[in-house]
Every structure is written in C-alpha cells, then in structure tokens.
Coordinates of C-alpha atoms in Angstrom, one line a residue:
X22 CA -35.5 -3.0 2.7
X23 CA -33.6 -5.2 5.2
X24 CA -32.3 -3.7 8.4
X25 CA -29.5 -1.1 8.4
X26 CA -28.4 0.9 11.5
X27 CA -29.2 4.6 11.4
X28 CA -26.1 5.5 13.5
X29 CA -23.2 4.2 15.5
X30 CA -22.0 5.3 18.8
X31 CA -18.2 5.1 19.6
X32 CA -18.0 6.3 23.1
X33 CA -19.5 9.8 23.1
X34 CA -19.1 10.2 19.3
X35 CA -22.2 9.7 17.1
X36 CA -21.5 8.4 13.6
X37 CA -24.5 9.0 11.4
X38 CA -25.0 7.4 9.0
X39 CA -23.3 4.1 10.1
X40 CA -20.8 4.2 7.3
X41 CA -17.0 4.7 7.5
X42 CA -14.4 5.7 4.9
X43 CA -11.5 3.3 5.4
X44 CA -8.0 4.6 5.9
X45 CA -6.0 4.2 2.7
X46 CA -2.3 5.1 2.3
X47 CA -1.9 7.6 -0.5
X48 CA -5.6 8.1 -0.9
X49 CA -7.5 9.4 2.1
X50 CA -5.7 12.7 2.5
X51 CA -7.7 15.8 3.6
X52 CA -8.5 16.7 0.0
X53 CA -10.1 13.3 -0.8
X54 CA -11.9 13.2 2.6
X55 CA -13.4 16.6 2.0
X56 CA -15.0 15.8 -1.2
X57 CA -16.3 12.4 0.1
X58 CA -17.9 14.5 2.9
X59 CA -19.3 16.9 0.4
X60 CA -20.9 14.1 -1.7
X61 CA -22.8 13.0 1.4
X62 CA -23.6 9.7 3.0
X63 CA -20.4 9.0 4.9
X64 CA -20.6 9.1 8.7
X65 CA -16.9 8.9 9.7
X66 CA -13.7 10.0 8.0
X67 CA -10.4 8.3 8.6
X68 CA -6.9 9.6 7.8
X69 CA -4.2 7.7 6.0
X70 CA -2.4 5.4 8.3
X71 CA 0.5 7.3 9.9
X72 CA 3.8 6.1 11.5
X73 CA 3.8 6.6 15.2
X74 CA 7.5 7.0 15.1
X75 CA 7.1 9.8 12.5
X76 CA 4.5 11.6 14.6
X77 CA 6.5 11.2 17.9
X78 CA 9.8 12.3 16.3
X79 CA 8.1 15.4 14.8
X80 CA 6.7 16.4 18.1
X81 CA 10.1 16.1 19.8
X82 CA 11.8 18.1 17.0
X83 CA 9.3 21.0 16.8
X84 CA 7.2 20.8 19.9
X85 CA 3.6 22.0 19.2
X86 CA 4.7 23.8 16.0
X87 CA 3.4 22.6 12.6
X88 CA 5.7 20.1 10.9
X89 CA 5.8 18.2 7.7
X90 CA 4.6 14.9 9.1
X91 CA 1.6 16.4 10.7
X92 CA 0.8 18.6 7.7
X93 CA 1.1 15.8 5.3
X94 CA -0.8 13.0 7.1
X95 CA -2.8 14.5 10.0
X96 CA -4.0 17.9 8.6
X97 CA -7.8 18.1 8.5
X98 CA -10.5 20.7 7.9
X99 CA -13.3 21.4 10.5
X100 CA -15.9 20.1 8.0
X101 CA -14.4 16.6 8.3
X102 CA -15.7 16.0 11.8
X103 CA -16.2 13.4 13.1
X104 CA -12.8 12.2 12.1
X105 CA -10.5 9.5 13.3
X106 CA -6.7 9.4 13.1
X107 CA -5.1 6.1 12.4
X108 CA -1.5 5.3 13.5
X109 CA 0.7 2.2 13.4
X110 CA 3.8 1.0 15.1
X111 CA 5.1 -1.6 17.6
X112 CA 6.6 0.4 20.5
X113 CA 4.0 1.0 23.2
X114 CA 5.7 4.2 24.5
X115 CA 6.0 5.7 21.0
X116 CA 2.5 4.7 20.2
X117 CA 1.2 6.4 23.3
X118 CA 3.2 9.6 22.6
X119 CA 1.8 9.7 19.0
X120 CA -1.7 9.1 20.4
X121 CA -1.4 12.2 22.6
X122 CA -0.3 14.2 19.6
X123 CA -3.4 13.1 17.7
X124 CA -5.7 14.0 20.6
X125 CA -4.1 17.4 20.9
X126 CA -4.7 18.0 17.2
X127 CA -8.4 17.7 17.8
X128 CA -9.3 14.3 16.4
X129 CA -12.5 12.8 17.6
X130 CA -11.2 9.2 17.7
X131 CA -7.9 7.4 17.5
X132 CA -7.5 4.1 15.6
X133 CA -4.6 1.7 15.7
X134 CA -3.7 -0.3 12.5
X135 CA -3.2 -4.0 13.0
X136 CA -4.1 -4.8 9.4
X137 CA -1.6 -3.4 6.9
X138 CA -0.1 -6.3 4.9
X139 CA 2.7 -4.3 3.2
X140 CA 6.1 -5.9 3.7
X141 CA 8.0 -2.8 4.8
X142 CA 5.4 -2.2 7.6
X143 CA 5.2 -5.9 8.6
X144 CA 9.0 -6.2 8.8
X145 CA 9.0 -3.5 11.5
X146 CA 6.4 -5.6 13.4
X147 CA 3.7 -3.1 12.5
X148 CA 0.3 -3.5 10.9
X149 CA -0.7 -7.1 10.5
X150 CA 2.8 -8.2 11.7
X151 CA 1.5 -7.7 15.3
X152 CA -1.1 -10.4 14.8
X153 CA 1.6 -12.9 15.7
X154 CA 2.4 -11.2 19.0
X155 CA -0.8 -10.7 21.0
X156 CA 1.0 -10.0 24.3
X157 CA 2.7 -7.0 22.6
X158 CA -0.7 -6.0 21.1
X159 CA -2.1 -5.9 24.7
X160 CA 0.8 -3.7 25.9
X161 CA 0.2 -1.3 23.1
X162 CA -3.6 -1.1 23.6
X163 CA -3.2 -0.6 27.4
X164 CA -0.5 2.0 27.0
X165 CA -2.4 4.0 24.4
X166 CA -5.7 3.7 26.2
X167 CA -4.1 5.2 29.3
X168 CA -2.5 8.1 27.4
X169 CA -5.7 9.6 25.9
X170 CA -9.3 10.4 26.8
X171 CA -10.8 10.3 23.3
X172 CA -12.4 7.0 22.1
X173 CA -9.9 4.4 21.0
X174 CA -10.6 1.8 18.3
X175 CA -8.5 -0.6 16.2
X176 CA -8.7 -2.2 12.8
X177 CA -7.2 -5.7 12.1
X178 CA -7.2 -8.6 9.8
X179 CA -8.5 -12.1 10.5
X180 CA -5.0 -13.4 11.2
X181 CA -1.6 -14.1 9.7
X182 CA -2.9 -16.9 7.5
X183 CA -5.8 -19.4 7.5
X184 CA -4.0 -21.6 10.1
X185 CA -3.5 -18.7 12.5
X186 CA -6.8 -16.9 12.8
X187 CA -6.9 -14.5 15.8
X188 CA -9.8 -12.2 15.0
X189 CA -11.9 -13.3 18.0
X190 CA -8.9 -13.1 20.4
X191 CA -8.1 -9.6 19.0
X192 CA -11.7 -8.4 19.5
X193 CA -11.9 -9.8 23.0
X194 CA -8.5 -8.3 23.9
X195 CA -9.6 -4.9 22.5
X196 CA -12.7 -5.0 24.6
X197 CA -10.8 -6.0 27.8
X198 CA -8.3 -3.1 27.2
X199 CA -11.1 -0.5 27.1
X200 CA -11.5 0.1 23.3
X201 CA -14.9 1.4 22.2
X202 CA -15.1 -0.3 18.8
X203 CA -13.2 -2.6 16.4
X204 CA -13.1 -3.0 12.7
X205 CA -12.3 -6.2 10.8
X206 CA -11.1 -6.8 7.3
X207 CA -11.8 -10.5 7.1
X208 CA -8.8 -11.5 4.9
X209 CA -5.5 -12.8 6.3
X210 CA -2.2 -11.1 5.9
X211 CA -1.1 -13.8 3.5
X212 CA -4.2 -13.1 1.3
X213 CA -3.3 -9.4 0.9
X214 CA -6.2 -8.2 -1.2
X215 CA -6.7 -11.4 -3.2
X216 CA -9.4 -13.9 -2.9
X217 CA -12.7 -13.2 -1.1
X218 CA -13.3 -11.5 2.2
X219 CA -14.9 -14.1 4.6
X220 CA -17.8 -12.2 6.2
X221 CA -18.3 -15.2 8.6
X222 CA -15.3 -13.8 10.5
X223 CA -17.1 -10.6 11.1
X224 CA -20.1 -12.5 12.4
X225 CA -17.8 -14.4 14.7
X226 CA -16.4 -11.4 16.4
X227 CA -19.8 -9.7 16.6
X228 CA -21.1 -12.7 18.6
X229 CA -18.0 -12.6 20.8
X230 CA -17.9 -9.0 22.1
X231 CA -20.3 -6.3 23.4
X232 CA -18.5 -3.3 21.8
X233 CA -19.5 -2.2 18.3
X234 CA -18.1 -4.1 15.3
X235 CA -17.4 -2.4 12.0
X236 CA -17.3 -4.7 8.9
X237 CA -15.0 -4.1 6.0
X238 CA -14.2 -6.0 2.8
X239 CA -15.7 -6.5 -0.6
X240 CA -18.4 -3.8 -0.4
X241 CA -18.7 -2.9 -4.0
X242 CA -22.4 -1.9 -4.2
X243 CA -25.1 -0.5 -1.9
X244 CA -26.6 -4.0 -2.0
X245 CA -23.4 -5.4 -0.6
X246 CA -23.5 -2.9 2.3
X247 CA -27.0 -4.0 3.3
X248 CA -26.1 -7.7 2.9
X249 CA -23.1 -7.4 5.1
X250 CA -25.2 -5.9 7.9
X251 CA -27.8 -8.6 7.6
X252 CA -25.4 -11.5 7.2
X253 CA -23.0 -10.6 10.0
X254 CA -25.0 -8.4 12.4
X255 CA -22.2 -5.8 12.4
X256 CA -22.9 -2.3 13.7
X257 CA -21.6 -0.3 10.7
X258 CA -19.8 -0.8 7.4
X259 CA -16.5 0.5 6.2
X260 CA -15.7 1.1 2.5
X261 CA -12.1 1.3 1.2
X262 CA -11.0 0.6 -2.4
X263 CA -14.5 1.0 -3.9
X264 CA -14.6 4.6 -2.6
X265 CA -11.4 5.5 -4.5
X266 CA -13.0 4.6 -7.9
X267 CA -16.6 5.3 -7.0
X268 CA -16.6 8.2 -4.4
X269 CA -20.4 8.3 -4.8
X270 CA -20.7 4.9 -3.0
X271 CA -21.8 6.4 0.3
X272 CA -24.4 8.6 -1.3
X273 CA -25.6 5.6 -3.3
X274 CA -26.0 3.6 -0.1
X275 CA -28.0 6.4 1.5
X276 CA -30.2 6.6 -1.6
X277 CA -30.7 2.9 -1.7
X278 CA -31.7 2.7 1.9
X279 CA -34.3 5.5 1.4
X280 CA -35.7 4.5 -2.0
X281 CA -34.6 1.0 -2.9
X282 CA -32.6 2.3 -5.9
X283 CA -29.6 4.5 -6.6
X284 CA -28.2 6.7 -9.4
X285 CA -25.0 6.0 -11.3
X286 CA -22.8 9.1 -11.7
X287 CA -23.2 11.0 -14.9
X288 CA -20.4 12.1 -17.1
X289 CA -21.0 15.6 -15.9
X290 CA -20.5 14.5 -12.3
X291 CA -17.3 12.6 -13.2
X292 CA -16.0 15.7 -15.0
X293 CA -16.9 18.0 -12.1
X294 CA -15.4 15.7 -9.5
X295 CA -12.1 15.5 -11.4
X296 CA -12.0 19.3 -11.7
X297 CA -12.9 19.8 -8.0
X298 CA -10.3 17.3 -6.8
X299 CA -7.6 18.7 -9.0
X300 CA -8.4 22.2 -8.0
X301 CA -8.2 21.4 -4.4
X302 CA -4.8 19.7 -4.9
X303 CA -3.5 22.7 -6.7
X304 CA -4.9 25.2 -4.2
X305 CA -3.1 23.3 -1.3
X306 CA 0.1 23.2 -3.4
X307 CA 0.5 19.5 -2.5
X308 CA 4.1 18.5 -3.1
X309 CA 2.9 15.3 -4.9
X310 CA -0.1 17.0 -6.6
X311 CA 0.9 15.8 -10.1
X312 CA 1.4 12.2 -8.9
X313 CA -2.0 12.2 -7.2
X314 CA -3.7 13.8 -10.3
X315 CA -2.3 10.9 -12.4
X316 CA -3.3 8.3 -9.8
X317 CA -6.9 9.5 -9.5
X318 CA -7.4 9.9 -13.2
X319 CA -7.3 6.1 -13.2
X320 CA -9.9 5.9 -10.5
X321 CA -12.2 8.6 -11.7
X322 CA -12.4 7.6 -15.4
X323 CA -13.1 3.9 -14.6
X324 CA -15.7 2.7 -17.0
X325 CA -15.7 5.9 -19.1
X326 CA -15.7 5.4 -22.9
X327 CA -12.3 6.6 -24.2
X328 CA -10.9 6.9 -20.7
X329 CA -7.8 4.9 -21.5
X330 CA -6.7 7.6 -24.0
X331 CA -7.2 10.3 -21.3
X332 CA -5.3 8.3 -18.7
X333 CA -2.4 7.8 -21.1
X334 CA -2.2 11.5 -21.9
X335 CA -2.4 12.5 -18.2
X336 CA 0.3 9.9 -17.4
X337 CA 2.7 11.6 -19.7
X338 CA 1.9 15.2 -18.7
X339 CA 4.5 17.0 -16.6
X340 CA 2.5 20.0 -15.3
X341 CA -0.7 20.2 -13.2
X342 CA -2.2 22.9 -15.4
X343 CA -1.7 20.7 -18.5
X344 CA -3.5 17.8 -16.8
X345 CA -6.5 20.1 -16.1
X346 CA -6.4 21.1 -19.8
X347 CA -6.5 17.5 -20.9
X348 CA -9.5 16.8 -18.7
X349 CA -11.3 19.9 -20.2
X350 CA -10.4 18.7 -23.7
X351 CA -11.7 15.2 -23.1
X352 CA -15.2 16.3 -22.1
X353 CA -17.5 18.2 -24.4
X354 CA -19.4 21.2 -23.0
X355 CA -22.2 18.8 -22.2
X356 CA -19.7 16.8 -20.2
X357 CA -20.0 13.7 -22.4
X358 CA -16.7 12.1 -23.3
X359 CA -15.5 13.3 -26.7
X360 CA -15.2 10.6 -29.3
X361 CA -12.8 12.9 -31.2
X362 CA -10.4 13.4 -28.3
X363 CA -6.8 13.4 -29.6
X364 CA -4.4 14.1 -26.8
X365 CA -1.2 16.0 -27.3
X366 CA 0.6 13.1 -25.7
X367 CA -0.5 9.9 -27.5
X368 CA -0.6 6.6 -25.7
X369 CA 2.8 4.8 -25.9
X370 CA 2.9 1.9 -28.3
X371 CA 6.0 0.1 -27.1
X372 CA 5.0 -1.0 -23.7
X373 CA 6.6 -4.2 -22.4
X374 CA 4.3 -7.2 -22.3
X375 CA 2.2 -7.6 -19.1
X376 CA 2.9 -10.6 -16.9
X377 CA -0.2 -12.8 -16.3

C-alpha cells in the first residue's frame, strides 16, 4: 500500500484519520453528518456552508438565544466532534461577527468558503466570486483571524477560469494571514462541476506553503484517495459528492488502507441506512424532511436493481410515513430488492423529453 497519512493536525485539533467530509449545501446537515460519523472512517465533519449575514443578523435579533438560522445550519451533536463550521460572505466585519458566533457555539474549527460557484452566491461577491478580488480576501482573512482563537481554514477553487488561476496566491495569502490549513477543489469557477479536477493544482500549492493542504475533487473510490495523496503530496483528502451517494466511502478507505480491499454495501445496509436516515429526519421534525427523504432516495438507491421504480414512487408521495412504507415494501425481509415491487404511485409516463 502506498503512503497515506494517519492523521492531520490543524492547530491544536487532531484529525484522525486524515479524511474530511466536504461541506455540501442541502446535504451535510447534522443528521447526515451523524450517520457518516457512525459508519466510521471520517476524521472531520463540516457543516453546510452558511451565510455570514444570516448568522450575524440572527445574533443581533436574538442575542445568544436559539434562532432558526443557527438551528437549521449550525446545530450539531457532541458526537460530531471534531467539527468545522463553514461560512461565506464578502463583508469583513460581518464575517468576523459570524465567526465569533461559530466559536461561541463550540465548533472546533472555522472555515471560509471561497469556492462556491453558484450564481446567487457569486453575484454577492461570495464564494468563488472573491477569487477575483484578493485584496478583499486578505481583509476578510485578517479580520476573521483576529476575531477568533479557534483554528481558521479556507476552501477555494483554482481560480475564476483557466486564464485566471490564483490557487498558489490564495494558499500563500492564507498562510501569511495565520490560517492553519487550506483545502483546494482544483476546478475553476467556470468549470462548475464539469470536466476533470486537475490534481496538479493541489501539488502546486502543497509545494508553495508550509501549512497543511487538503485535496478535494474526483475522489470516487478508495484507490482515488490513495492516488491523490501520492500524486500531490497533500496532507489529507476531502470527499464531497461521492459521500452523498456512497456514505460508506470513508469506511471503505479505512478498510482499503488496512487490508488492500474493501466491501461494497449490501442491500441490507442500504435498507438500514435509508431507514436510519429517514427516522432521524422524522425525529428531528425537520421542516423539509419530505424533500430530503426524496432527495436522498436518489442517492441511496444508486445502482440498486429496480431502484428507479422506488424513486418514482417516493417522489410522488406526500407524507413522510408513506415514504417509509414504500422503502419497507421495496425490500424483502432479507433486504434484497423485491422484483415484484408495485408502488401505489406508479412512475409517470408523460414526462417531457430530456435535453441533451
């Protein structure tokens, strides 16, 4: 087995193993993070990226009392430690205020998002929009660094486009401003999530700075995780979209490092994870529980025989309890997908044609 770091140190915080769950909007809430933690193999949890303006405004409105923004985006369970909160924004004062809120909430690390490519974030000069304004990035980093005592990190893309690559400048600036680690998704903002992540960009910033570098992008299998470490020299790996459809990926990486092989999830495990996740959503009475149940049905039944029928049935269901019933109906007592599954809500037959 090639080299893979056993742990990562971010300031005083030890991340072991050296694997990180990437922040994903609409995905990495406390329920999802908890069962990633329970499955094993993930060293650091990260929240969904959260608006600094929302956090700051909520603090001004309610003081230290619980509020909807904090409960929705920044709630976490003690079992999730170590955990990092990720915020975004472009106003240094507001970012600093939001950072203090996150520290007061008990997060181990604070991360700043300079990578989100979504238009509504970029239009406000947030996320990857800031990659075109490094002087403002410096103001934000210095203001936030001075506001908190917990470790500060940031995650960014390679640049706005292939002609404006700034990953090395971003990494060096982060180090100069006192950050304890950086994470790179080596695509540009213009790429979005298309094309291939250029791991050479990760190697470039690793050779340019002394602080730890976390690599992110196109890690689909445990072999990819090991290959990224060996090709780039990065200090840890971060997994995002793969974890949403294969939450066992971190456990598989750990198994691969120990034995040179790894198990694929059984149908029983897929069934149990859907039931567990849905149960947690219902227990927390999440306001968007039904939407998330539908969203994750797509993820969790990926590659399951007959899964399209189940997904179509769940999509048309209107109650959380009915969605759970559909999952139970789909799987036999042995948790193998039932070939005779006939949902109460059949798949629609009059869908408009899909654009290529």
